[in-house]
């Protein structure tokens, strides 16, 4: 591969060259000695698991972050202190996951506003706004109504608007961050057609993803990152699926999926019958036994998070019933759920799971303060520290002290703290929503192993996630949700990652 | 190392390293104290000045602690002084109506005790009202307590027609007028006891810990199964209760009650709490920090009085306002610096 790169340099001068780029946050190296060249007119794919430094690298290329060390050479010129504005001027455009479109403005306004705003005149030229927008869409070969308000458009169309906006001024490098997350299979295909078209017109593209099939289908070049380092790069034809997985995870992918232990007599713990929540999900029925890890997956907005929230009493169901150990329970609020032995690791640990400026021990003890206190509500700080130290040890939370604020911890260790606070109540049902999002590989393995061993000991676990590999690695049974309903249920042993991936994305008829 | 000065230095640096803000506050206090002593050695260091400071300090200090309970939650209580006045007005009216008119005897002791109980009940009820509006109705604390301030002031005005209530039973003055060992006012002991109690509640009870957690992230608190509404109501009730105590201290010292007593403490209490290291966004703070801030501000206030630099309360208000903004600005830049180091 190295040989290949050297040849490449000779034949073709790169549009942008990064050499030995490093960047740290809070003393933790997010990027370590990255060398990267982007040649004009190629489709690159930047791969790596969550937390490997992909986003940081993009932000350095687009001038949002300044590297601590290293050099950026853009169009043959060495850039010192590159700002996002300069990067844009040079033709680097980033489309972030949320597209950053203005839902209350029209299609034309969204596409042309940026360039119109940078013009010196104070008067808005509506004719030019329209013609520019039309031009950009023509380049992509799409046709959206120019005067439609963007909030009325689908996710896929919003993305097209973001792309149109990016190319409406002279883009040379288009970076797309996880562009397929919320798209159906059909929409993904359409997007790829557009990407190829752009590429043919000479624009380089960096496609950021951790979804193998998509990447192999689209890209010409591949760059793989792990733990802040570039571990491999080269021509896509030199890579096989197994090789990519090996580089991404640092280990051979073995069939580590979870199976219910044999010769145990598992009882049904949680059963829901025809539960419906208006605007969330409808007519959901399923049951889960001890020792089971059930995956609930689906696209963004399929109702998976709404269902998880309802099972934890965060929002109420409108009809149907929930049974725990055969007895009907009513979940009016979170407290009801917790008292019934239901625990929930929420989707966004920063805003929903953690008290960032409080010490680790308080974050862990929060669920058991009532148990740790005596009759008049006194809590010994020693008992809080002891119990939290025990959990810190059991879950391998990397920290100097239990009295450190949680915001000093890395994502993976923060997630372990959230997990610890729930394991402390010894729940019967553990619901996890995207437990390894933004978590480094080491902690991810720890967390997944922890989940499996809890299930082996008898806990019922519901894993809500859109990360197919996470679901496949953990669950013995998988339910797929679409438009608020469970559309399919499969046993994990009867399906592989690609099949599951395609099932989730099947275009709705 | 055996040098006692070294030892003191070591103690300072070790025990206070964890709490650098407290260290700064102690220095500020001594700074103000020494400044005032140097500026007017004769008058400031006199027994009279010291005693008047000790007499004024408790009501201010207790109001500040009341404010602290709201601000730890990330809220604020603009009605503390109104609660203090309303509860002492209702208690005073009760005492005036039921006191045994002829002097002497122990007949009034019972009435006074009942009066105090009534004041505490009214204070707690007002605080509960605030807590209910903030927690259950989800009115922003600023608006909820601004409205209740107006309501409580209104009730006080209607009850007294704006006049001051005087002629309270002699026994009532025991609280505000008595000195321990002839020099230390009783009320300063009350203040320290309340500070200790507040410290204890905040650091050693689950109620206090939950208050900090809610102040830090109310959503995470809810998602952790904490009954956040109950805790918020409890905190505001505490705030009301302490306000009532501050009201009692003030009225028993002056032996009168009026709807506009101590209005300056409203802003001063916020200033003391913020200066004392409580993050206005909630979730952090320490009773002793607030106590040190109260001491510092009292020294400053008394000093300004003696120097006659701030002859009217308007000028003082101006100074407190400027100080509050300065503290917030300093905190902002200190915070930014801390973040950029990360």
Short mmCIF file of C-alpha atoms in Angstrom, two decimals, chain A:
data_model
loop_
_atom_site.label_atom_id
_atom_site.label_comp_id
_atom_site.label_asym_id
_atom_site.label_seq_id
_atom_site.Cartn_x
_atom_site.Cartn_y
_atom_site.Cartn_z
CA UNK A 1 0.00 0.00 0.00
CA UNK A 2 2.76 2.40 0.89
CA UNK A 3 4.32 1.69 -2.48
CA UNK A 4 1.10 2.56 -4.16
CA UNK A 5 0.87 5.89 -2.38
CA UNK A 6 4.37 6.87 -3.42
CA UNK A 7 3.56 6.22 -7.02
CA UNK A 8 0.41 8.25 -6.65
CA UNK A 9 2.32 11.28 -5.51
CA UNK A 10 4.48 11.31 -8.56
CA UNK A 11 1.70 11.06 -11.04
CA UNK A 12 -0.77 13.45 -9.51
CA UNK A 13 -0.27 16.44 -7.24
CA UNK A 14 -2.73 16.34 -4.34
CA UNK A 15 -5.40 18.95 -3.74
CA UNK A 16 -4.71 18.82 -0.04
CA UNK A 17 -1.88 17.18 1.83
CA UNK A 18 -1.80 16.69 5.59
CA UNK A 19 1.46 15.70 7.15
CA UNK A 20 1.98 14.45 10.67
CA UNK A 21 -1.18 16.04 12.05
CA UNK A 22 -1.83 15.63 15.79
CA UNK A 23 -4.58 17.04 17.95
CA UNK A 24 -5.38 16.55 21.63
CA UNK A 25 -8.37 17.39 23.76
CA UNK A 26 -8.01 17.51 27.54
CA UNK A 27 -4.73 15.65 27.24
CA UNK A 28 -6.30 12.83 25.26
CA UNK A 29 -4.90 12.38 21.76
CA UNK A 30 -7.74 12.52 19.27
CA UNK A 31 -5.38 12.43 16.30
CA UNK A 32 -1.86 11.13 16.28
CA UNK A 33 0.55 11.75 13.41
CA UNK A 34 -1.92 11.60 10.54
CA UNK A 35 -0.57 11.77 6.98
CA UNK A 36 -3.17 12.10 4.28
CA UNK A 37 -3.36 13.16 0.65
CA UNK A 38 -6.51 13.93 -1.26
CA UNK A 39 -6.07 13.92 -5.01
CA UNK A 40 -8.42 15.81 -7.31
CA UNK A 41 -11.35 13.95 -8.78
CA UNK A 42 -11.31 10.85 -6.58
CA UNK A 43 -13.90 9.47 -4.18
CA UNK A 44 -12.34 8.77 -0.83
CA UNK A 45 -13.89 6.96 1.98
CA UNK A 46 -12.86 7.73 5.53
CA UNK A 47 -13.70 4.78 7.72
CA UNK A 48 -13.43 3.95 11.35
CA UNK A 49 -15.56 3.13 14.33
CA UNK A 50 -17.21 5.74 16.53
CA UNK A 51 -14.66 7.78 18.38
CA UNK A 52 -11.71 6.94 16.14
CA UNK A 53 -11.07 10.58 15.25
CA UNK A 54 -12.89 10.83 11.93
CA UNK A 55 -14.84 13.93 12.91
CA UNK A 56 -11.77 15.61 14.34
CA UNK A 57 -9.88 15.02 11.13
CA UNK A 58 -12.71 16.52 9.08
CA UNK A 59 -12.79 19.55 11.30
CA UNK A 60 -9.06 20.02 10.77
CA UNK A 61 -9.41 19.75 7.00
CA UNK A 62 -12.24 22.28 7.03
CA UNK A 63 -10.35 24.69 9.30
CA UNK A 64 -12.65 24.38 12.33
CA UNK A 65 -9.84 23.03 14.52
CA UNK A 66 -6.21 24.02 14.29
CA UNK A 67 -3.87 21.03 14.59
CA UNK A 68 -1.47 20.94 17.57
CA UNK A 69 1.27 19.61 15.34
CA UNK A 70 1.76 19.02 11.65
CA UNK A 71 1.25 20.82 8.40
CA UNK A 72 -1.59 21.40 5.96
CA UNK A 73 -0.72 21.99 2.34
CA UNK A 74 -3.63 23.18 0.25
CA UNK A 75 -3.30 23.52 -3.52
CA UNK A 76 0.46 23.59 -3.17
CA UNK A 77 0.43 26.30 -0.51
CA UNK A 78 1.22 25.65 3.15
CA UNK A 79 -1.67 26.93 5.24
CA UNK A 80 -0.95 28.41 8.61
CA UNK A 81 -3.92 28.98 10.90
CA UNK A 82 -6.49 28.05 8.29
CA UNK A 83 -9.96 29.34 9.18
CA UNK A 84 -13.23 27.76 8.02
CA UNK A 85 -13.71 30.80 5.79
CA UNK A 86 -10.39 30.28 4.05
CA UNK A 87 -11.08 26.59 3.63
CA UNK A 88 -14.43 27.43 2.02
CA UNK A 89 -12.81 29.98 -0.27
CA UNK A 90 -10.41 27.29 -1.43
CA UNK A 91 -13.37 25.08 -2.23
CA UNK A 92 -13.64 22.77 0.78
CA UNK A 93 -17.27 22.13 1.68
CA UNK A 94 -18.57 19.98 4.51
CA UNK A 95 -22.06 18.55 4.77
CA UNK A 96 -22.64 17.61 8.36
CA UNK A 97 -25.00 14.96 9.59
CA UNK A 98 -27.77 17.42 10.40
CA UNK A 99 -27.28 19.18 7.01
CA UNK A 100 -27.61 22.62 8.69
CA UNK A 101 -30.51 23.67 6.49
CA UNK A 102 -33.00 26.32 7.60
CA UNK A 103 -36.37 24.60 7.75
CA UNK A 104 -38.37 27.84 7.65
CA UNK A 105 -36.77 29.10 4.44
CA UNK A 106 -37.50 28.02 0.88
CA UNK A 107 -35.43 25.68 -1.25
CA UNK A 108 -34.01 28.54 -3.32
CA UNK A 109 -33.14 30.58 -0.25
CA UNK A 110 -31.41 27.67 1.38
CA UNK A 111 -29.27 26.94 -1.64
CA UNK A 112 -28.29 30.50 -2.54
CA UNK A 113 -28.40 32.40 0.71
CA UNK A 114 -24.78 31.78 1.67
CA UNK A 115 -23.33 33.15 -1.53
CA UNK A 116 -25.86 35.95 -1.69
CA UNK A 117 -24.96 37.03 1.83
CA UNK A 118 -21.28 37.25 1.06
CA UNK A 119 -21.92 39.63 -1.82
CA UNK A 120 -21.13 43.26 -1.08
CA UNK A 121 -24.53 44.63 -2.03
CA UNK A 122 -27.10 45.25 0.69
CA UNK A 123 -30.05 44.49 -1.52
CA UNK A 124 -31.15 40.90 -2.03
CA UNK A 125 -31.42 39.96 -5.66
CA UNK A 126 -34.23 37.43 -5.79
CA UNK A 127 -33.76 36.69 -9.46
CA UNK A 128 -30.17 35.69 -8.88
CA UNK A 129 -31.16 33.57 -5.87
CA UNK A 130 -33.52 31.59 -8.04
CA UNK A 131 -31.21 31.24 -11.02
CA UNK A 132 -28.29 30.20 -8.84
CA UNK A 133 -30.36 27.58 -7.04
CA UNK A 134 -31.62 26.26 -10.37
CA UNK A 135 -28.07 26.06 -11.69
CA UNK A 136 -26.86 24.09 -8.67
CA UNK A 137 -29.73 21.64 -8.93
CA UNK A 138 -29.14 21.21 -12.65
CA UNK A 139 -25.57 20.23 -11.89
CA UNK A 140 -26.88 17.47 -9.64
CA UNK A 141 -29.61 16.51 -12.06
CA UNK A 142 -32.39 17.06 -9.56
CA UNK A 143 -35.52 19.16 -9.60
CA UNK A 144 -37.09 20.39 -6.41
CA UNK A 145 -39.73 23.13 -6.26
CA UNK A 146 -37.74 26.33 -5.64
CA UNK A 147 -40.41 28.04 -3.55
CA UNK A 148 -41.26 25.12 -1.28
CA UNK A 149 -40.47 25.62 2.40
CA UNK A 150 -37.79 23.16 3.43
CA UNK A 151 -39.61 21.88 6.51
CA UNK A 152 -42.09 20.20 4.20
CA UNK A 153 -39.39 18.15 2.48
CA UNK A 154 -38.13 14.68 3.34
CA UNK A 155 -34.79 14.02 4.98
CA UNK A 156 -33.31 12.86 1.67
CA UNK A 157 -34.40 16.03 -0.11
CA UNK A 158 -32.98 18.20 2.64
CA UNK A 159 -29.71 16.47 2.07
CA UNK A 160 -29.88 17.23 -1.64
CA UNK A 161 -30.41 20.86 -0.74
CA UNK A 162 -27.33 20.78 1.46
CA UNK A 163 -25.36 19.31 -1.43
CA UNK A 164 -26.71 21.88 -3.87
CA UNK A 165 -25.72 24.64 -1.49
CA UNK A 166 -22.25 23.20 -1.14
CA UNK A 167 -21.60 23.06 -4.87
CA UNK A 168 -23.31 26.37 -5.66
CA UNK A 169 -19.99 28.01 -5.12
CA UNK A 170 -17.01 26.48 -6.71
CA UNK A 171 -16.44 23.36 -4.59
CA UNK A 172 -13.33 21.29 -5.15
CA UNK A 173 -13.60 18.96 -2.20
CA UNK A 174 -16.91 17.85 -0.76
CA UNK A 175 -16.86 16.14 2.62
CA UNK A 176 -19.98 14.22 3.61
CA UNK A 177 -20.25 13.16 7.23
CA UNK A 178 -22.34 9.99 7.66
CA UNK A 179 -24.72 11.05 4.88
CA UNK A 180 -26.76 7.84 4.81
CA UNK A 181 -27.78 7.59 8.46
CA UNK A 182 -31.41 8.54 7.97
CA UNK A 183 -31.97 7.39 4.40
CA UNK A 184 -33.90 4.47 2.99
CA UNK A 185 -32.26 2.02 0.61
CA UNK A 186 -33.66 3.77 -2.46
CA UNK A 187 -32.57 7.17 -1.28
CA UNK A 188 -29.09 5.88 -0.61
CA UNK A 189 -28.86 4.61 -4.18
CA UNK A 190 -30.05 7.94 -5.54
CA UNK A 191 -27.51 9.75 -3.42
CA UNK A 192 -24.72 7.57 -4.75
CA UNK A 193 -25.70 8.38 -8.33
CA UNK A 194 -25.38 12.07 -7.51
CA UNK A 195 -22.05 11.58 -5.79
CA UNK A 196 -20.70 9.77 -8.85
CA UNK A 197 -21.98 12.53 -11.14
CA UNK A 198 -20.24 15.18 -9.03
CA UNK A 199 -17.10 13.15 -9.09
CA UNK A 200 -17.15 12.93 -12.85
CA UNK A 201 -17.23 16.71 -12.99
CA UNK A 202 -13.89 16.71 -11.16
CA UNK A 203 -14.88 17.26 -7.52
CA UNK A 204 -13.07 15.18 -4.91
CA UNK A 205 -15.28 13.61 -2.34
CA UNK A 206 -14.57 12.38 1.16
CA UNK A 207 -17.31 10.11 2.31
CA UNK A 208 -17.34 9.44 6.04
CA UNK A 209 -19.04 6.29 7.14
CA UNK A 210 -18.75 3.18 9.18
CA UNK A 211 -21.06 1.22 6.91
CA UNK A 212 -19.06 -1.27 4.95
CA UNK A 213 -21.32 -2.15 2.07
CA UNK A 214 -21.99 1.42 1.10
CA UNK A 215 -18.36 2.27 1.17
CA UNK A 216 -17.26 -0.66 -0.94
CA UNK A 217 -19.92 0.14 -3.49
CA UNK A 218 -18.98 3.79 -3.90
CA UNK A 219 -15.39 4.62 -3.12
CA UNK A 220 -12.23 4.47 -5.18
CA UNK A 221 -9.84 5.13 -2.32
CA UNK A 222 -10.07 4.18 1.30
CA UNK A 223 -8.56 5.57 4.49
CA UNK A 224 -9.08 3.64 7.69
CA UNK A 225 -8.61 5.14 11.14
CA UNK A 226 -8.45 3.61 14.56
CA UNK A 227 -7.88 5.32 17.93
CA UNK A 228 -6.75 8.56 16.32
CA UNK A 229 -4.27 6.97 13.93
CA UNK A 230 -4.38 6.16 10.27
CA UNK A 231 -3.99 2.40 10.19
CA UNK A 232 -4.39 1.76 6.48
CA UNK A 233 -5.08 3.46 3.18
CA UNK A 234 -4.95 2.74 -0.51
CA UNK A 235 -6.96 1.76 -3.51
CA UNK A 236 -10.32 0.20 -2.73
CA UNK A 237 -9.60 -2.73 -5.02
CA UNK A 238 -6.80 -3.79 -2.67
CA UNK A 239 -9.24 -4.19 0.20
CA UNK A 240 -11.65 -6.90 1.10
CA UNK A 241 -14.44 -6.66 3.60
CA UNK A 242 -12.62 -8.76 6.17
CA UNK A 243 -9.50 -6.70 5.78
CA UNK A 244 -11.39 -3.47 6.36
CA UNK A 245 -13.07 -4.83 9.46
CA UNK A 246 -9.74 -6.04 10.71
CA UNK A 247 -8.19 -2.59 10.31
CA UNK A 248 -11.21 -0.81 11.80
CA UNK A 249 -11.52 -2.91 14.91
CA UNK A 250 -8.01 -4.17 15.32
CA UNK A 251 -9.16 -7.73 15.57
CA UNK A 252 -10.45 -10.49 13.36
CA UNK A 253 -14.20 -10.50 13.38
CA UNK A 254 -15.22 -13.74 14.99
CA UNK A 255 -18.74 -14.82 15.42
CA UNK A 256 -19.12 -13.44 18.90
CA UNK A 257 -22.86 -13.02 18.77
CA UNK A 258 -24.86 -13.83 21.87
CA UNK A 259 -26.81 -17.03 22.39
CA UNK A 260 -29.05 -17.79 25.32
CA UNK A 261 -27.23 -20.21 27.59
CA UNK A 262 -28.49 -23.77 27.23
CA UNK A 263 -30.19 -25.69 30.01
CA UNK A 264 -31.57 -22.67 31.80
CA UNK A 265 -35.25 -22.28 32.40
CA UNK A 266 -35.92 -18.67 31.56
CA UNK A 267 -39.21 -17.09 32.56
CA UNK A 268 -40.90 -14.26 30.72
CA UNK A 269 -40.14 -11.01 32.54
CA UNK A 270 -41.56 -8.17 30.50
CA UNK A 271 -44.52 -8.42 28.20
CA UNK A 272 -46.22 -5.62 26.32
CA UNK A 273 -49.58 -6.03 24.64
CA UNK A 274 -50.79 -3.72 21.89
CA UNK A 275 -49.23 -0.59 23.33
CA UNK A 276 -49.74 2.60 21.35
CA UNK A 277 -48.51 6.12 21.77
CA UNK A 278 -49.87 8.73 19.42
CA UNK A 279 -47.10 10.13 17.26
CA UNK A 280 -44.65 7.59 18.63
CA UNK A 281 -45.54 3.99 17.91
CA UNK A 282 -48.62 1.88 17.47
CA UNK A 283 -49.81 -1.58 18.40
CA UNK A 284 -46.53 -2.93 19.71
CA UNK A 285 -46.61 -6.39 21.25
CA UNK A 286 -43.66 -8.48 22.35
CA UNK A 287 -42.27 -10.26 25.34
CA UNK A 288 -38.79 -10.82 26.68
CA UNK A 289 -37.43 -13.60 28.86
CA UNK A 290 -34.67 -13.76 31.39
CA UNK A 291 -31.23 -14.21 29.79
CA UNK A 292 -32.42 -12.59 26.59
CA UNK A 293 -30.88 -9.67 24.72
CA UNK A 294 -33.48 -8.33 22.34
CA UNK A 295 -32.46 -5.75 19.77
CA UNK A 296 -34.85 -3.07 18.59
CA UNK A 297 -33.61 -1.37 15.46
CA UNK A 298 -34.89 0.88 12.72
CA UNK A 299 -34.16 4.15 10.98
CA UNK A 300 -34.21 7.51 12.67
CA UNK A 301 -37.84 8.30 13.46
CA UNK A 302 -39.00 4.69 13.24
CA UNK A 303 -40.25 4.89 16.82
CA UNK A 304 -37.45 2.93 18.49
CA UNK A 305 -36.53 5.71 20.91
CA UNK A 306 -40.16 6.59 21.60
CA UNK A 307 -40.77 2.95 22.53
CA UNK A 308 -37.73 2.84 24.80
CA UNK A 309 -38.81 6.05 26.51
CA UNK A 310 -42.29 4.69 27.08
CA UNK A 311 -40.97 1.47 28.61
CA UNK A 312 -39.06 3.61 31.12
CA UNK A 313 -42.00 5.85 32.00
CA UNK A 314 -40.52 8.97 30.43
CA UNK A 315 -43.59 9.29 28.26
CA UNK A 316 -46.91 7.56 28.78
CA UNK A 317 -48.64 5.08 26.54
CA UNK A 318 -52.13 5.88 25.30
CA UNK A 319 -53.42 2.34 25.20
CA UNK A 320 -52.36 -1.25 25.67
CA UNK A 321 -50.82 -2.87 28.70
CA UNK A 322 -47.41 -3.61 30.13
CA UNK A 323 -46.88 -6.70 32.29
CA UNK A 324 -43.89 -7.35 34.50
CA UNK A 325 -43.53 -10.91 35.81
CA UNK A 326 -47.15 -11.47 34.74
CA UNK A 327 -48.50 -8.53 36.73
CA UNK A 328 -49.83 -5.44 35.03
CA UNK A 329 -47.84 -2.32 35.84
CA UNK A 330 -48.52 1.31 35.06
CA UNK A 331 -45.56 3.47 34.18
CA UNK A 332 -46.62 7.01 34.97
CA UNK A 333 -43.11 8.33 35.49
CA UNK A 334 -39.50 7.24 35.66
CA UNK A 335 -39.78 6.57 39.36
CA UNK A 336 -42.45 3.92 38.76
CA UNK A 337 -40.19 2.20 36.27
CA UNK A 338 -37.16 2.29 38.56
CA UNK A 339 -39.14 0.95 41.51
CA UNK A 340 -40.28 -1.90 39.24
CA UNK A 341 -36.68 -2.75 38.47
CA UNK A 342 -36.45 -1.21 34.99
CA UNK A 343 -33.28 0.67 34.16
CA UNK A 344 -32.51 2.81 31.10
CA UNK A 345 -29.22 3.94 29.61
CA UNK A 346 -30.45 6.89 27.54
CA UNK A 347 -29.57 7.87 24.01
CA UNK A 348 -27.67 11.03 24.90
CA UNK A 349 -25.56 10.43 27.95
CA UNK A 350 -24.41 14.05 28.18
CA UNK A 351 -27.83 15.62 28.55
CA UNK A 352 -29.86 12.70 29.87
CA UNK A 353 -27.49 10.39 31.67
CA UNK A 354 -24.84 12.37 33.48
CA UNK A 355 -24.33 15.19 35.93
CA UNK A 356 -21.26 16.50 34.16
CA UNK A 357 -19.92 18.83 36.83
CA UNK A 358 -20.55 16.42 39.70
CA UNK A 359 -18.07 13.84 40.98
CA UNK A 360 -18.11 10.30 39.61
CA UNK A 361 -19.25 8.84 42.92
CA UNK A 362 -22.37 11.04 43.01
CA UNK A 363 -23.16 10.08 39.44
CA UNK A 364 -23.07 6.42 40.34
CA UNK A 365 -24.81 6.72 43.69
CA UNK A 366 -27.71 8.81 42.39
CA UNK A 367 -29.98 5.81 41.89
CA UNK A 368 -29.32 4.32 45.31
CA UNK A 369 -29.20 7.42 47.54
CA UNK A 370 -32.41 6.25 49.15
CA UNK A 371 -30.92 2.87 49.98
CA UNK A 372 -27.66 4.32 51.26
CA UNK A 373 -29.39 6.70 53.65
CA UNK A 374 -30.76 6.00 57.10
CA UNK A 375 -34.24 6.75 58.40
CA UNK A 376 -33.77 10.50 58.70
CA UNK A 377 -32.10 10.79 55.33
CA UNK A 378 -28.46 10.91 56.40
CA UNK A 379 -25.94 9.54 53.92
CA UNK A 380 -22.39 8.70 54.90
CA UNK A 381 -20.00 9.91 52.24
CA UNK A 382 -17.86 6.86 52.97
CA UNK A 383 -20.65 4.51 51.89
CA UNK A 384 -21.13 6.46 48.66
CA UNK A 385 -17.43 6.32 47.94
CA UNK A 386 -17.14 2.64 48.75
CA UNK A 387 -19.98 1.56 46.53
CA UNK A 388 -18.84 3.73 43.66
CA UNK A 389 -15.23 2.59 43.98
CA UNK A 390 -16.45 -0.97 43.72
CA UNK A 391 -18.32 -0.19 40.49
CA UNK A 392 -15.37 1.75 39.11
CA UNK A 393 -13.30 -1.38 39.63
CA UNK A 394 -15.87 -3.80 38.27
CA UNK A 395 -16.47 -1.87 35.07
CA UNK A 396 -12.83 -0.82 34.60
CA UNK A 397 -13.60 2.90 34.62
CA UNK A 398 -10.30 4.61 33.95
CA UNK A 399 -9.96 7.46 36.43
CA UNK A 400 -7.54 8.80 39.00
CA UNK A 401 -10.18 9.31 41.64
CA UNK A 402 -13.87 8.80 42.25
CA UNK A 403 -14.12 12.48 43.22
CA UNK A 404 -13.23 13.74 39.75
CA UNK A 405 -16.03 15.44 37.79
CA UNK A 406 -17.43 13.14 35.11
CA UNK A 407 -16.77 15.61 32.31
CA UNK A 408 -13.07 14.85 32.61
CA UNK A 409 -13.72 11.24 31.55
CA UNK A 410 -13.63 9.96 27.98
CA UNK A 411 -16.87 8.99 26.27
CA UNK A 412 -16.43 5.30 26.97
CA UNK A 413 -15.71 5.82 30.63
CA UNK A 414 -18.64 8.19 30.93
CA UNK A 415 -20.89 5.52 29.47
CA UNK A 416 -19.54 3.03 31.99
CA UNK A 417 -20.52 5.44 34.76
CA UNK A 418 -24.07 5.59 33.38
CA UNK A 419 -24.10 1.79 33.24
CA UNK A 420 -22.77 1.55 36.79
CA UNK A 421 -25.49 3.75 38.22
CA UNK A 422 -28.11 1.40 36.81
CA UNK A 423 -26.39 -1.85 37.67
CA UNK A 424 -26.28 -0.54 41.23
CA UNK A 425 -30.04 -1.01 41.53
CA UNK A 426 -29.72 -4.57 40.23
CA UNK A 427 -32.45 -4.18 37.62
CA UNK A 428 -34.60 -6.94 36.17
CA UNK A 429 -34.95 -5.18 32.84
CA UNK A 430 -32.11 -3.14 31.38
CA UNK A 431 -32.91 -0.95 28.37
CA UNK A 432 -29.92 0.42 26.50
CA UNK A 433 -30.29 3.08 23.81
CA UNK A 434 -27.23 3.24 21.56
CA UNK A 435 -24.88 2.26 24.38
CA UNK A 436 -21.67 2.45 22.35
CA UNK A 437 -22.24 5.64 20.36
CA UNK A 438 -19.14 7.81 20.57
CA UNK A 439 -17.27 5.26 22.63
CA UNK A 440 -13.70 4.15 21.90
CA UNK A 441 -13.02 0.57 20.86
CA UNK A 442 -11.61 -0.64 24.16
CA UNK A 443 -14.56 0.61 26.16
CA UNK A 444 -16.95 -0.61 23.48
CA UNK A 445 -15.69 -4.17 23.86
CA UNK A 446 -15.87 -3.86 27.65
CA UNK A 447 -19.45 -2.59 27.49
CA UNK A 448 -20.61 -5.26 25.06
CA UNK A 449 -18.99 -8.02 27.10
CA UNK A 450 -20.60 -6.57 30.23
CA UNK A 451 -24.02 -6.60 28.59
CA UNK A 452 -23.62 -10.23 27.58
CA UNK A 453 -22.45 -11.39 30.96
CA UNK A 454 -25.38 -9.60 32.62
CA UNK A 455 -27.74 -11.46 30.33
CA UNK A 456 -26.04 -14.76 31.08
CA UNK A 457 -26.67 -14.09 34.77
CA UNK A 458 -30.38 -13.69 34.05
CA UNK A 459 -31.07 -10.04 33.32
CA UNK A 460 -33.48 -9.24 30.47
CA UNK A 461 -31.89 -6.71 28.17
CA UNK A 462 -33.42 -4.55 25.46
CA UNK A 463 -30.87 -2.98 23.13
CA UNK A 464 -32.15 -0.09 21.04
CA UNK A 465 -29.76 0.90 18.30
CA UNK A 466 -29.32 1.79 14.65
CA UNK A 467 -25.81 0.39 14.62
CA UNK A 468 -26.20 -2.94 12.86
CA UNK A 469 -22.87 -4.33 14.04
CA UNK A 470 -23.68 -3.50 17.65
CA UNK A 471 -27.05 -5.23 17.34
CA UNK A 472 -25.54 -8.29 15.65
CA UNK A 473 -22.79 -8.54 18.25
CA UNK A 474 -25.11 -8.43 21.25
CA UNK A 475 -28.57 -9.70 20.51
CA UNK A 476 -30.07 -13.14 20.24
CA UNK A 477 -33.33 -11.77 18.82
CA UNK A 478 -33.94 -8.66 16.72
CA UNK A 479 -37.06 -6.63 16.11
CA UNK A 480 -37.13 -4.16 13.23
CA UNK A 481 -39.30 -1.06 13.53
CA UNK A 482 -40.63 1.11 10.76
CA UNK A 483 -43.12 3.99 11.02
CA UNK A 484 -43.89 3.18 14.63
CA UNK A 485 -44.57 -0.52 14.14
CA UNK A 486 -42.59 -3.68 14.57
CA UNK A 487 -42.47 -4.95 11.01
CA UNK A 488 -40.30 -7.98 11.45
CA UNK A 489 -38.75 -10.15 14.10
CA UNK A 490 -35.77 -12.39 13.42
CA UNK A 491 -33.46 -14.60 15.42
CA UNK A 492 -29.89 -13.33 15.19
CA UNK A 493 -28.59 -16.74 14.13
CA UNK A 494 -30.75 -16.63 11.00
CA UNK A 495 -29.45 -13.36 9.60
CA UNK A 496 -26.18 -11.64 8.82
CA UNK A 497 -25.15 -8.03 9.05
CA UNK A 498 -25.77 -7.18 5.41
CA UNK A 499 -29.20 -8.76 5.36
CA UNK A 500 -30.21 -6.91 8.49
CA UNK A 501 -28.84 -3.69 7.08
CA UNK A 502 -30.90 -4.10 3.94
CA UNK A 503 -34.02 -5.06 5.85
CA UNK A 504 -33.85 -1.85 7.89
CA UNK A 505 -33.55 0.22 4.74
CA UNK A 506 -36.19 -1.43 2.61
CA UNK A 507 -38.23 1.28 0.98
CA UNK A 508 -41.68 1.38 2.42
CA UNK A 509 -44.36 0.42 -0.07
#
